[in-house]
CSV table of C-alpha atoms and ligand atoms in Angstrom, one decimal:
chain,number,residue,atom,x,y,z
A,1,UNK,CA,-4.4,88.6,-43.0
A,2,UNK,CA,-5.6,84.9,-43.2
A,3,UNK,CA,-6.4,83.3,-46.0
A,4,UNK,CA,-8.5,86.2,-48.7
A,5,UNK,CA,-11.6,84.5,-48.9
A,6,UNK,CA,-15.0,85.7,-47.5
A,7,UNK,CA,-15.9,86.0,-44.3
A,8,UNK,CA,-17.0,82.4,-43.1
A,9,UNK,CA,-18.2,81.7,-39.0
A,10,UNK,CA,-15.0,79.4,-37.8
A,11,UNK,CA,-15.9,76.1,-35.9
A,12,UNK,CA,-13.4,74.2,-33.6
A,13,UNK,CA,-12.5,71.7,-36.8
A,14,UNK,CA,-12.0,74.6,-39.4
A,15,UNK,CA,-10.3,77.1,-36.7
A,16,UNK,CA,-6.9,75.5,-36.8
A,17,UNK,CA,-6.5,75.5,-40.4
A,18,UNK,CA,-7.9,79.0,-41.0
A,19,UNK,CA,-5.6,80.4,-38.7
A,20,UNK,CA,-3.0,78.5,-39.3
A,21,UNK,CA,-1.3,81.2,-40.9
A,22,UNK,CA,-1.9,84.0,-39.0
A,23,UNK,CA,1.7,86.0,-38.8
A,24,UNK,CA,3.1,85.5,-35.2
A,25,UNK,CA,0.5,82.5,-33.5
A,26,UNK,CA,2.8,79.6,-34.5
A,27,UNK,CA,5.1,81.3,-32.9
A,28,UNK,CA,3.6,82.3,-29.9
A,29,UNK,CA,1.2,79.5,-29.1
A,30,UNK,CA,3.5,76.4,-30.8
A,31,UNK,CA,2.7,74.4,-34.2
A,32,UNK,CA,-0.9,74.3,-35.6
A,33,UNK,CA,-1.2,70.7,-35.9
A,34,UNK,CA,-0.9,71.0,-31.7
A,35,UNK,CA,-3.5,73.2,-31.1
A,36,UNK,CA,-6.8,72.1,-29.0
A,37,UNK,CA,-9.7,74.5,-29.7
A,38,UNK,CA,-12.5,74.7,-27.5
A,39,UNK,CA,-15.7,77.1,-27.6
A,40,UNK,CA,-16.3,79.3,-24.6
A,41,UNK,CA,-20.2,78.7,-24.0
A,42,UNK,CA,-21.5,81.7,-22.5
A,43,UNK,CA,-20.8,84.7,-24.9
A,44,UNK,CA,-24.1,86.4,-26.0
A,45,UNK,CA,-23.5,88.0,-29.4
A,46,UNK,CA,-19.9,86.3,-31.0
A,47,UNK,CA,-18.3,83.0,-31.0
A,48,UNK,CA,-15.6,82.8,-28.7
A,49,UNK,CA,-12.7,79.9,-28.9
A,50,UNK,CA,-9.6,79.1,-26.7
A,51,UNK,CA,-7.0,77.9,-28.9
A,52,UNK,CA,-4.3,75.7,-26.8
A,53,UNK,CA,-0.8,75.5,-28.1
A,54,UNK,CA,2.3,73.5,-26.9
A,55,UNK,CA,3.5,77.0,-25.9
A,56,UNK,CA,0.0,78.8,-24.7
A,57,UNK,CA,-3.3,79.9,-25.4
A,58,UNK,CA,-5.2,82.8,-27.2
A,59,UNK,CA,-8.3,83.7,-27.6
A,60,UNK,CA,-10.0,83.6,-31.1
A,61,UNK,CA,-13.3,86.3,-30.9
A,62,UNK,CA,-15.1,86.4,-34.3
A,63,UNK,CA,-18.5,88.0,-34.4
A,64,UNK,CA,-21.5,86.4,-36.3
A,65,UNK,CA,-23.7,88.0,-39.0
A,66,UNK,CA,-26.2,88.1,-35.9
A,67,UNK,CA,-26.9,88.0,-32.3
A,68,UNK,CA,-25.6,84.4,-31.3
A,69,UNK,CA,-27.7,84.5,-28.0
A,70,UNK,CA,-31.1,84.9,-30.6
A,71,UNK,CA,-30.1,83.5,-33.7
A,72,UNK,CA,-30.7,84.6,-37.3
A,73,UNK,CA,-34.2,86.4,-36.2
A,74,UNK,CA,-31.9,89.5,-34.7
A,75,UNK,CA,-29.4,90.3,-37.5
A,76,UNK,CA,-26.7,92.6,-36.7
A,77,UNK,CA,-23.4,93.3,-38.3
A,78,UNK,CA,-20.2,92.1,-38.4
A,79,UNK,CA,-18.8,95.8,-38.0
A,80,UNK,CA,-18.5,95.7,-34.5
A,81,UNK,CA,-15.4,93.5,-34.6
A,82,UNK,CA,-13.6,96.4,-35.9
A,83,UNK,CA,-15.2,98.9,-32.8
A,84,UNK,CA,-14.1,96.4,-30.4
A,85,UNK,CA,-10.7,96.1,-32.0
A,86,UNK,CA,-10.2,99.4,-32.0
A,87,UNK,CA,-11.2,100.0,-28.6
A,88,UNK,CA,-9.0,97.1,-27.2
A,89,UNK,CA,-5.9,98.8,-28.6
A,90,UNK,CA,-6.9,102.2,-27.4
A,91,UNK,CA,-7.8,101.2,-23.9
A,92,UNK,CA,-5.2,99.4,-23.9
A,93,UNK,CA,-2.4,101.6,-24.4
A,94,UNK,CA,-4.4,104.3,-21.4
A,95,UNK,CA,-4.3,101.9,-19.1
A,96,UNK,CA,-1.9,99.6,-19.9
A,97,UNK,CA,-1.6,95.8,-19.0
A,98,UNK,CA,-5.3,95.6,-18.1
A,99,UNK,CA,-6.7,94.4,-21.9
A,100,UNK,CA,-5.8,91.6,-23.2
A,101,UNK,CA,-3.2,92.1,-26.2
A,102,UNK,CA,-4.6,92.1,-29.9
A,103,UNK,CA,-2.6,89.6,-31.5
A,104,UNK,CA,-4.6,89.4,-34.6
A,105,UNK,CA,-7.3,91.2,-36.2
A,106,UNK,CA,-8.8,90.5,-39.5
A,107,UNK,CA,-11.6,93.0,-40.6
A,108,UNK,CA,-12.8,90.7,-43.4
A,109,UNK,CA,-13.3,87.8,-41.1
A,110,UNK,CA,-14.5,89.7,-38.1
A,111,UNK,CA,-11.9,87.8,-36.0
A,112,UNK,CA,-9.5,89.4,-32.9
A,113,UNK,CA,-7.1,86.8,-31.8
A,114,UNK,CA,-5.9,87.8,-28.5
A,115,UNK,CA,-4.8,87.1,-24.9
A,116,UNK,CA,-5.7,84.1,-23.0
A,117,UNK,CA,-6.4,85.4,-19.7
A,118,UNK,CA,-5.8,82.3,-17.1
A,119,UNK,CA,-6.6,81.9,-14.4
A,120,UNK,CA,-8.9,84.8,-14.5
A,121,UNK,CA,-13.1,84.0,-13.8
A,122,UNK,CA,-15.7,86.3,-14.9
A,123,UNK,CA,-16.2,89.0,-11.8
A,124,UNK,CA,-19.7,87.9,-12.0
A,125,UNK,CA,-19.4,84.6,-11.1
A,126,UNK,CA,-16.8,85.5,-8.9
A,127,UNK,CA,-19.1,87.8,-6.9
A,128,UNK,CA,-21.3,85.0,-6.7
A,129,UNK,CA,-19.0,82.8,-5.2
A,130,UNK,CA,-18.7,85.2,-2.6
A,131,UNK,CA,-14.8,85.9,-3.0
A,132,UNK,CA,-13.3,88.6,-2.0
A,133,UNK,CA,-10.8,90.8,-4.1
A,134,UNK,CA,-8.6,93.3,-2.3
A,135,UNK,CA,-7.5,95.3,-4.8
A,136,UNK,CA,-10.5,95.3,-7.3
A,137,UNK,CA,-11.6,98.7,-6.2
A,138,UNK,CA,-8.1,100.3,-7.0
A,139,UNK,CA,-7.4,98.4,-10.4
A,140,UNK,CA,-10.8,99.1,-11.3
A,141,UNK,CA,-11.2,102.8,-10.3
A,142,UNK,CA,-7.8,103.6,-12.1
A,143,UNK,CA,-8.6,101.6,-14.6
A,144,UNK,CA,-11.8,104.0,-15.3
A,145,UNK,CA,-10.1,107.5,-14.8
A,146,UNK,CA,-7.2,106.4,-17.0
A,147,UNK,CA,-9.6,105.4,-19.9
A,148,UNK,CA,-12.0,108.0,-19.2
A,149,UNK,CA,-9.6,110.9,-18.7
A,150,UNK,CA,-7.0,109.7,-21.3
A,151,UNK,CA,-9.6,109.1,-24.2
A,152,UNK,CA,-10.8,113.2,-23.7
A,153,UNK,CA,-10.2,116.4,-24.6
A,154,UNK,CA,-8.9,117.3,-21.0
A,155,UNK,CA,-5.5,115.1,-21.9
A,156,UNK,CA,-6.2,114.2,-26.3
A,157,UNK,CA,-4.4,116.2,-28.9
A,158,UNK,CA,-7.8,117.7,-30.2
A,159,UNK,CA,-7.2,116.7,-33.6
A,160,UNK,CA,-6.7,112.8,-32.7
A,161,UNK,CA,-9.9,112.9,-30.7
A,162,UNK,CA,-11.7,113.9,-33.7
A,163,UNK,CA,-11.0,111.5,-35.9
A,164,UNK,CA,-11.3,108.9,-32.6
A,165,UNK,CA,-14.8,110.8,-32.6
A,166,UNK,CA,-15.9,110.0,-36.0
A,167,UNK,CA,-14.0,106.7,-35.9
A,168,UNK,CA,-16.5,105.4,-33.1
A,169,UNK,CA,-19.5,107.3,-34.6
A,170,UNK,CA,-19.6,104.5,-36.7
A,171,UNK,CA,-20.9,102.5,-34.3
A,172,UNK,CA,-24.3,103.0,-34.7
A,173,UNK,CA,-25.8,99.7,-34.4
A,174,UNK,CA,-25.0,98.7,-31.4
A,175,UNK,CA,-25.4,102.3,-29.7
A,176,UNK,CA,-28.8,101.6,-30.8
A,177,UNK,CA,-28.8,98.5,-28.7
A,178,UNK,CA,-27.9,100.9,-25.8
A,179,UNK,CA,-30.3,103.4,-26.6
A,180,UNK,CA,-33.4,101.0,-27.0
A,181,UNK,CA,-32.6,98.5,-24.7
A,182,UNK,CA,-31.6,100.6,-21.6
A,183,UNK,CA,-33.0,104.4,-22.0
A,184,UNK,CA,-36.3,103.6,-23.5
A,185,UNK,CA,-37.7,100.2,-23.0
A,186,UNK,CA,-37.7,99.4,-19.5
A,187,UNK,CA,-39.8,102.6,-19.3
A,188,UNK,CA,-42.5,101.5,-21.2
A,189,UNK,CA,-44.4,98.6,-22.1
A,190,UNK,CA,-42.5,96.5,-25.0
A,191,UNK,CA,-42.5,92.6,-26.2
A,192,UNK,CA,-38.7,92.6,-25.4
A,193,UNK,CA,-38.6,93.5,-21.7
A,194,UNK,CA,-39.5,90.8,-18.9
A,195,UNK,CA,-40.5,90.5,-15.2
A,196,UNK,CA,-40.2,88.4,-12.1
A,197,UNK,CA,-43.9,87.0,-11.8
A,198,UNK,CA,-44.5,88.9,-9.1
A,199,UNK,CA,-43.4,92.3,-9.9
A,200,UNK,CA,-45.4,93.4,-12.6
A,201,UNK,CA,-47.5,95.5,-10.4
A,202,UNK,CA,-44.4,97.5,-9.5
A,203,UNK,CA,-43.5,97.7,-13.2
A,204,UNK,CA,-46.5,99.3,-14.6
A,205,UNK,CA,-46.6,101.6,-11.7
A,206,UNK,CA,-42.6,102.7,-12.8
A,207,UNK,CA,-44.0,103.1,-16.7
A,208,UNK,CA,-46.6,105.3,-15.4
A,209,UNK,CA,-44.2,107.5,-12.8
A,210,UNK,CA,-43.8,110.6,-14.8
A,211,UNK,CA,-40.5,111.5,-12.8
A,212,UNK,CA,-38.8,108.8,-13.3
A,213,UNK,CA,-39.5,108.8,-16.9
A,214,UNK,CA,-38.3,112.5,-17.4
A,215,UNK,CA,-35.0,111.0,-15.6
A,216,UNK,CA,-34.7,108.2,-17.8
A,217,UNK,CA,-35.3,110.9,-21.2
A,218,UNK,CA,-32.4,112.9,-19.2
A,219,UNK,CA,-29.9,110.0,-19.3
A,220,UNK,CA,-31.0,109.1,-22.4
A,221,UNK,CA,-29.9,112.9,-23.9
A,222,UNK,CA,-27.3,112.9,-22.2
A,223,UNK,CA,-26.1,109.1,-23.3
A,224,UNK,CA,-26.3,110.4,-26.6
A,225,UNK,CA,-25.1,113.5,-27.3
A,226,UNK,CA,-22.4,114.4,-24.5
A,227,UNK,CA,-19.3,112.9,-26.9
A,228,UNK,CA,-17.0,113.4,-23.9
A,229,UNK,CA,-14.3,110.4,-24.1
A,230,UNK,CA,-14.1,106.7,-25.4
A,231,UNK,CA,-16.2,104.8,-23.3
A,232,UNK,CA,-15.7,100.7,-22.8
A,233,UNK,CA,-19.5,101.2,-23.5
A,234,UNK,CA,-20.9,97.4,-21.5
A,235,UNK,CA,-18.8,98.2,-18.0
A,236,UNK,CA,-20.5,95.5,-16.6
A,237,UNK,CA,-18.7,92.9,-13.8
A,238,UNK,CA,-19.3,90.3,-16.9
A,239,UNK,CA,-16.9,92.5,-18.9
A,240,UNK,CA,-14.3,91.9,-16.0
A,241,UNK,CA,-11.8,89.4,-15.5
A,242,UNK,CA,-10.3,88.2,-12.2
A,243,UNK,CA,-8.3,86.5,-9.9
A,244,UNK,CA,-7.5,87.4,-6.4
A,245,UNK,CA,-4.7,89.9,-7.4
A,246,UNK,CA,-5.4,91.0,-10.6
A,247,UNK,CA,-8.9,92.6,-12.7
A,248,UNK,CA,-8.4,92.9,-16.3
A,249,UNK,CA,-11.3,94.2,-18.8
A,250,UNK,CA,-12.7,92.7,-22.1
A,251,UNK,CA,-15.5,92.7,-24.8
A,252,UNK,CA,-15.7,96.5,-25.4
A,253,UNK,CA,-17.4,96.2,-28.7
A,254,UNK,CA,-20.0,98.7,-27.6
A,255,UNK,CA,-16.9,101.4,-27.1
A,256,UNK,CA,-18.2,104.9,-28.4
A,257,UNK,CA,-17.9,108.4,-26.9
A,258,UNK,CA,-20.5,109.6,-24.8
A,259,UNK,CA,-20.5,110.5,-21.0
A,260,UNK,CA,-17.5,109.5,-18.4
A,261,UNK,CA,-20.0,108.6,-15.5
A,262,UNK,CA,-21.6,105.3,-18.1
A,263,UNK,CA,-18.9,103.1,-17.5
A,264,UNK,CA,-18.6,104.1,-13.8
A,265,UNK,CA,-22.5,104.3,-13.4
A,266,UNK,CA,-22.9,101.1,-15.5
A,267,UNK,CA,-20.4,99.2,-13.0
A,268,UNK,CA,-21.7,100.2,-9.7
A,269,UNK,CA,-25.1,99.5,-10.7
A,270,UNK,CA,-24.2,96.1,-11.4
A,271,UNK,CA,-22.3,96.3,-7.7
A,272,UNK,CA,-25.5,97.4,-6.1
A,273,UNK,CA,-27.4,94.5,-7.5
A,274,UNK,CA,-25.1,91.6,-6.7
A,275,UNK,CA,-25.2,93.6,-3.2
A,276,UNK,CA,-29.1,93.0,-3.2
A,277,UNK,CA,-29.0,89.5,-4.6
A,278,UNK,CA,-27.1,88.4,-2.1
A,279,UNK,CA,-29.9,88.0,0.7
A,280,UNK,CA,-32.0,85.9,-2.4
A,281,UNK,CA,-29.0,83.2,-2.2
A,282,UNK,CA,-27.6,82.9,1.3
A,283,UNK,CA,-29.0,82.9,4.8
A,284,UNK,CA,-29.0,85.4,7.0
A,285,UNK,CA,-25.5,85.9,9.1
A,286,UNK,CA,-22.5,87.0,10.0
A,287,UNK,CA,-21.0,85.8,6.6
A,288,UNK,CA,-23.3,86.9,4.3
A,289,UNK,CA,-23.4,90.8,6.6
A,290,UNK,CA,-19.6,90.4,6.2
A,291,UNK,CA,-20.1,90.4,2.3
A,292,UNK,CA,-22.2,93.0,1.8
A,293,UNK,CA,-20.5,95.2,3.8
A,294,UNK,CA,-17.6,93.9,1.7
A,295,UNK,CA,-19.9,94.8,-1.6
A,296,UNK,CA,-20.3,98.5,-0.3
A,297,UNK,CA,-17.1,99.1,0.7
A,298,UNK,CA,-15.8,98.1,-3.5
A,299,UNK,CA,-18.4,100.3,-4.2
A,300,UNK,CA,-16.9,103.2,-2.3
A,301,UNK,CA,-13.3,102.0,-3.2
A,302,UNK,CA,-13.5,102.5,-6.5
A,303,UNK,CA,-14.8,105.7,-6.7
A,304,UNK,CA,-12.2,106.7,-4.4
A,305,UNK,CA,-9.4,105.6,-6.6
A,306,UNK,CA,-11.1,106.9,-9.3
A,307,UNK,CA,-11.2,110.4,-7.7
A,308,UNK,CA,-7.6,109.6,-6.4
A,309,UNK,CA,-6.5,109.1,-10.1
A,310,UNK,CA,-8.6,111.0,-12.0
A,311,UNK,CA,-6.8,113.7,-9.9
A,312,UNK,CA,-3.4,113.0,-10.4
A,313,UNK,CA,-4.2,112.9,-13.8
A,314,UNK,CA,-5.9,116.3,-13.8
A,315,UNK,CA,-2.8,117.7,-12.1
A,316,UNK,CA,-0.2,115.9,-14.4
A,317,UNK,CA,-1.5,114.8,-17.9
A,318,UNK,CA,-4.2,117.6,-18.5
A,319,UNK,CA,-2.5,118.4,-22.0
A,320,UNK,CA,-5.6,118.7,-24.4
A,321,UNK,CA,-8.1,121.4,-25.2
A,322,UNK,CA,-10.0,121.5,-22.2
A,323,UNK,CA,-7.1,121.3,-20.0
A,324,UNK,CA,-7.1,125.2,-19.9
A,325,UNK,CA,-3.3,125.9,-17.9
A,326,UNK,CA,-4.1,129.2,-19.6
A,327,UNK,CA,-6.7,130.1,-17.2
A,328,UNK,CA,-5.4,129.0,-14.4
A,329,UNK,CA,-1.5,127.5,-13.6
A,330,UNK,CA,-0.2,130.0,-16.4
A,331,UNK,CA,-1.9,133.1,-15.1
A,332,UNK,CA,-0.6,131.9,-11.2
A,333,UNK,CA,-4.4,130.2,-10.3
A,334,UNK,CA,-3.1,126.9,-9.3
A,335,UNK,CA,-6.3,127.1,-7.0
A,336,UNK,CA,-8.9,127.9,-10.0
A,337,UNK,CA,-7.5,124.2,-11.7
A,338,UNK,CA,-8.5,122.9,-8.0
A,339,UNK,CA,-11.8,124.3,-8.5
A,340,UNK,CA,-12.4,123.2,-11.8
A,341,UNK,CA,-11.4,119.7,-10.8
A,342,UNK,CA,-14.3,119.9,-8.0
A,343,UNK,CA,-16.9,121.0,-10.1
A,344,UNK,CA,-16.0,118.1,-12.7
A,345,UNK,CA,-16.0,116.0,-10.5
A,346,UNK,CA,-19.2,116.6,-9.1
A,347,UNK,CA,-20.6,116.6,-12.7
A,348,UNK,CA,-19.2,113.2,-12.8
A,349,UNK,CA,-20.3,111.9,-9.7
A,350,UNK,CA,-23.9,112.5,-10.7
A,351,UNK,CA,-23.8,111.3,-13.7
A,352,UNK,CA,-22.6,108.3,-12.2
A,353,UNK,CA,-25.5,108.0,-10.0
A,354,UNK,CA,-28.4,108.2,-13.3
A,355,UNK,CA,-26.7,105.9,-15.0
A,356,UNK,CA,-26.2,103.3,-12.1
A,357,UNK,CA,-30.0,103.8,-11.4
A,358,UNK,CA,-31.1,103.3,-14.7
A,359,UNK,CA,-28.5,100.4,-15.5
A,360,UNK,CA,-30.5,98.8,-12.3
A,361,UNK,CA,-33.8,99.6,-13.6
A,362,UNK,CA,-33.1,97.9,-17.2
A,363,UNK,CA,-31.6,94.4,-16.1
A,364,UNK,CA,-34.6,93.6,-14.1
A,365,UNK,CA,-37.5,95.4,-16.1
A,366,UNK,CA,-35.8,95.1,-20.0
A,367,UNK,CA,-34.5,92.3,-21.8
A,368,UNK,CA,-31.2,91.6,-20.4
A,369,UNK,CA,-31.7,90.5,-16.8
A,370,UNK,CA,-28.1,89.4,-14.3
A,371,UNK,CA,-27.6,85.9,-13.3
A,372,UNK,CA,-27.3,87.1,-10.0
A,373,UNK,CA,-31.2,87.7,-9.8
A,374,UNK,CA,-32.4,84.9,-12.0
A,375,UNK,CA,-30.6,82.3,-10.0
A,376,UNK,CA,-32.8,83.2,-6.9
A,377,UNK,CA,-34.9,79.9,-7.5
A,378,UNK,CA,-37.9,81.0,-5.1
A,379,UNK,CA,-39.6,84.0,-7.0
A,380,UNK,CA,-41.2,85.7,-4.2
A,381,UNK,CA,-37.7,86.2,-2.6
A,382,UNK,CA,-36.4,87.0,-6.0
A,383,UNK,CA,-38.9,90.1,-6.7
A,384,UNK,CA,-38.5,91.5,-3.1
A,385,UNK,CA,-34.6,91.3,-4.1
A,386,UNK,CA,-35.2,92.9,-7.2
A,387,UNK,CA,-37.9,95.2,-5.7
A,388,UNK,CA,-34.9,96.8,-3.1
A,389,UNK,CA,-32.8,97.2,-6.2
A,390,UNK,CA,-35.6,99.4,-8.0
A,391,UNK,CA,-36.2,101.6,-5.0
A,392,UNK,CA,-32.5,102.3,-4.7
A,393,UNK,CA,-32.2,102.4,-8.4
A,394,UNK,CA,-35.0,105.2,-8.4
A,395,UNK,CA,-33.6,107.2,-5.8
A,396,UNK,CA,-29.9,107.5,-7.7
A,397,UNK,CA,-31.8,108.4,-10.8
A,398,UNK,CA,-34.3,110.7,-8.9
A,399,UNK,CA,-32.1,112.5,-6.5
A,400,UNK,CA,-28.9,112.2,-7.2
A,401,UNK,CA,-27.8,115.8,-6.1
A,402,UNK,CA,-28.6,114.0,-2.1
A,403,UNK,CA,-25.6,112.1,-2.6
A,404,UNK,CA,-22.4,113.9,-1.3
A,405,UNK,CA,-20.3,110.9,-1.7
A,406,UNK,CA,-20.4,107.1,-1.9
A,407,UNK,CA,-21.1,106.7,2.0
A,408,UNK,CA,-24.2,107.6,1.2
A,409,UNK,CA,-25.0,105.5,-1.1
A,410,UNK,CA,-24.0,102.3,0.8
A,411,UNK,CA,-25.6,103.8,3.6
A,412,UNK,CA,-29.2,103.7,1.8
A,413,UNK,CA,-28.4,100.4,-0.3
A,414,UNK,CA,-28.4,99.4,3.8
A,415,UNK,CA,-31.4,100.8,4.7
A,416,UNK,CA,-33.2,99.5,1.6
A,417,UNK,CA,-31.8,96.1,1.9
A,418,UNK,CA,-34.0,96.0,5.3
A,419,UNK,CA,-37.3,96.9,3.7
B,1,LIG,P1,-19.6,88.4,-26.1
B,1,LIG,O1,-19.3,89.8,-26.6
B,1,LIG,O2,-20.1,87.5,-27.2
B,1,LIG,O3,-20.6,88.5,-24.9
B,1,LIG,P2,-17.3,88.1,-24.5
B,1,LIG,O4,-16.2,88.9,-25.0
B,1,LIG,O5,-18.1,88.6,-23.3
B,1,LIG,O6,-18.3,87.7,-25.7
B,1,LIG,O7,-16.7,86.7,-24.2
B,1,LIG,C1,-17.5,85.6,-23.8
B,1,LIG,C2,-16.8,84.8,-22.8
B,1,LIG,O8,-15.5,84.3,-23.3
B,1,LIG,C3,-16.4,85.6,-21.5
B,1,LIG,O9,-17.5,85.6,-20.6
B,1,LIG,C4,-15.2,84.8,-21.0
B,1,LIG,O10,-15.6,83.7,-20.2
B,1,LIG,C5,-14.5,84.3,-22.3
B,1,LIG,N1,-13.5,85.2,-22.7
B,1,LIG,C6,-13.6,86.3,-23.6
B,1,LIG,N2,-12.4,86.9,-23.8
B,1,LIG,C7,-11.5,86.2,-23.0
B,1,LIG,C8,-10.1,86.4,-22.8
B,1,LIG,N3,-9.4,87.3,-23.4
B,1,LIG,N4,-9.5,85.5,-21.9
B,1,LIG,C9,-10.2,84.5,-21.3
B,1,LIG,N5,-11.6,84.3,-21.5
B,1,LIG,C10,-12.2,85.2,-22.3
B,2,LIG,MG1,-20.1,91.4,-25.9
């Protein structure tokens, strides 16, 4: 698409000229020998550029032959350009308007050019600031019954799935990452993971806790080998965009198909733990109460509006192989598609659960810790945080059948929070 040469890594003084002439910038951004290019600091694995025009902005996304946030000594490969291409445009047409638009994609030079989202902020940070968003929970729970749904068999033509199936079974590298770095090595002792000073008492007594381990082994099967839709695949609040009116969702290069309740589980986990950093950054009153309740309250708003959606979906769009009208509508059991809606559902939910827990679990006892922890600058205060996030992070994964709905959830995040 650019120029046929090999791939090469782009830096602010080559990008302009490389992509120069890609079909359709020019024209959307202004004139090449106009554009500004400046690199977005705090991607982990790819380089990330904004390009400024005289008539806007995209982003240029290229991956590196390795991890960018290790260097050379981690190698991966450039492939997963092409999974997070392909997952952009797919997500992107489920739920539309809430992925930035592919502009560009060249497979040789592992390079998306896309959307400039402005004046969105990372939710993380955002969450940290301590804004509120009132419609997050809706955008984001529709948002995750329209890909999840959408991307299945309940609503697919069976044959397109396949081939989306094998498609994203490609994708084996960084499912690995997923696999190592979040089923298996928080559960046992390994050079990559790391602790709060302070906590590694209560680490080696969760590697030794039998349960919890045949939990973890549980998720981890079920991670790999439930291929039920297209998942996003890193559904964390850094793979969310905001501003106060608007949530949009990027960097889906771990997309694969596995289990609907990661994404969701993976995203209130991350919820849950903002929730319990909170008390590690701020005193103790009515404004900081006020935005924990708020924290709980997105919690149980977007599973709501996933249910709410995932619903109207069921009833509406449920065209595929699993969607089963021949059981139940055709033969005059409107109520049996009901119950099968429950019982999914219910599945769901509890999935959800594990896979919050153990997404809790790995970003304080693995290698990939949240800056909402490792900002806590007084480490005794961090490790009690952390420690109220492992206890709730245990129960979801050890008893998640106690939880009839997300009440409950933010009614123990509560009582933990006061341990
Ligand atoms: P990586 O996969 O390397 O972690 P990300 O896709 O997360 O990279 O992007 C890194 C950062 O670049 C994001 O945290 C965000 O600040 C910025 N960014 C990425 N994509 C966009 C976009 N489409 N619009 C605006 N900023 C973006
Ligand atoms: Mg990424």
């Amino acid at each position: 698409m650019l120029d046929k040469r090999p791939y090469e890594p782009l830096d602010v003084g080559t990008l302009p000229r490389r992509l120069a002439a890609a079909p359709g910038l020019a024209h959307r951004i202004g004139p090449a020998e106009h554009w500004r290019v400046r690199e977005v600091g705090d991607g982990n694995l790819n380089l990330v550029f904004i390009v400024e025009g005289q008539l806007g902005a995209v982003i240029a996304k290229q991956a590196l032959p390795y991890a960018r946030c290790v260097g050379d000594s981690w190698p991966l490969s450039l492939e997963r350009s092409y999974f997070e291409y392909h997952a952009l445009v797919r997500l992107g047409q489920r739920d539309p308007g809430r992925l930035p638009q592919v502009h560009v994609f060249d497979q040789e030079q592992a390079l998306i050019v896309m959307d400039y989202l402005t004046p969105h902020v990372i939710l993380r940070k955002s969450l940290m600031a301590g804004d509120v968003l009132p419609l997050l929970d809706r955008q984001m729970g529709q948002y995750l019954a329209r890909t999840l749904f959408r991307g299945s068999d309940f609503a697919m033509e069976t044959a397109h799935r396949k081939r989306d199936l094998a498609l994203f079974a490609g994708n084996v590298e960084l499912c690995g990452i997923s696999e190592d770095l979040i089923f298996t090595d928080p559960f046992c002792v390994s050079p990559r993971n790391r602790v709060t000073p302070g906590l590694e008492e209560d680490a080696a007594a969760l590697r030794a806790d039998r349960a919890l381990k045949l939990a973890a082994a549980a998720l981890k099967r079920k991670f790999a080998t439930c291929a039920e839709t297209l998942l996003h695949g890193d559904f964390h609040s850094g793979s969310v965009m905001v501003t106060a009116q608007d949530s949009r969702v990027i960097d889906p290069e771990f997309a694969f198909y596995g289990p609907m309740g990661f994404d969701i589980g993976a995203f209130l986990g991350n919820l849950l733990m903002a929730y319990f950093a909170k008390a590690g950054h701020d005193a103790e009153d009515h404004a900081r109460a006020a935005y924990e309740d708020w924290i709980l309250q997105l919690v149980e708003g977007v599973w709501s509006a996933f249910e709410a959606e995932f619903a109207r979906l069921w009833r509406t769009e449920r065209t595929g192989m699993l969607g089963l009208a021949e059981l139940f509508e055709d033969g005059g059991d409107a109520e049996g598609a009901e119950a099968a809606l429950a019982a999914l559902l219910r599945d769901i939910w509890r999935d959800t659960l594990g896979f919050a827990g153990i997404e809790m679990h790995r970003r304080i006892l693995g290698l990939a810790h949240i800056p909402e922890f490792e900002t806590i600058a007084d480490l005794t205060l961090r490790a009690t945080c952390e420690r109220r996030a492992l206890a709730m992070g245990r129960r979801l994964m050890l008893q998640p059948d106690t939880f009839s709905d997300p009440r409950h959830v933010s009614r123990l995040a509560r009582s933990v929070r006061t341990v």
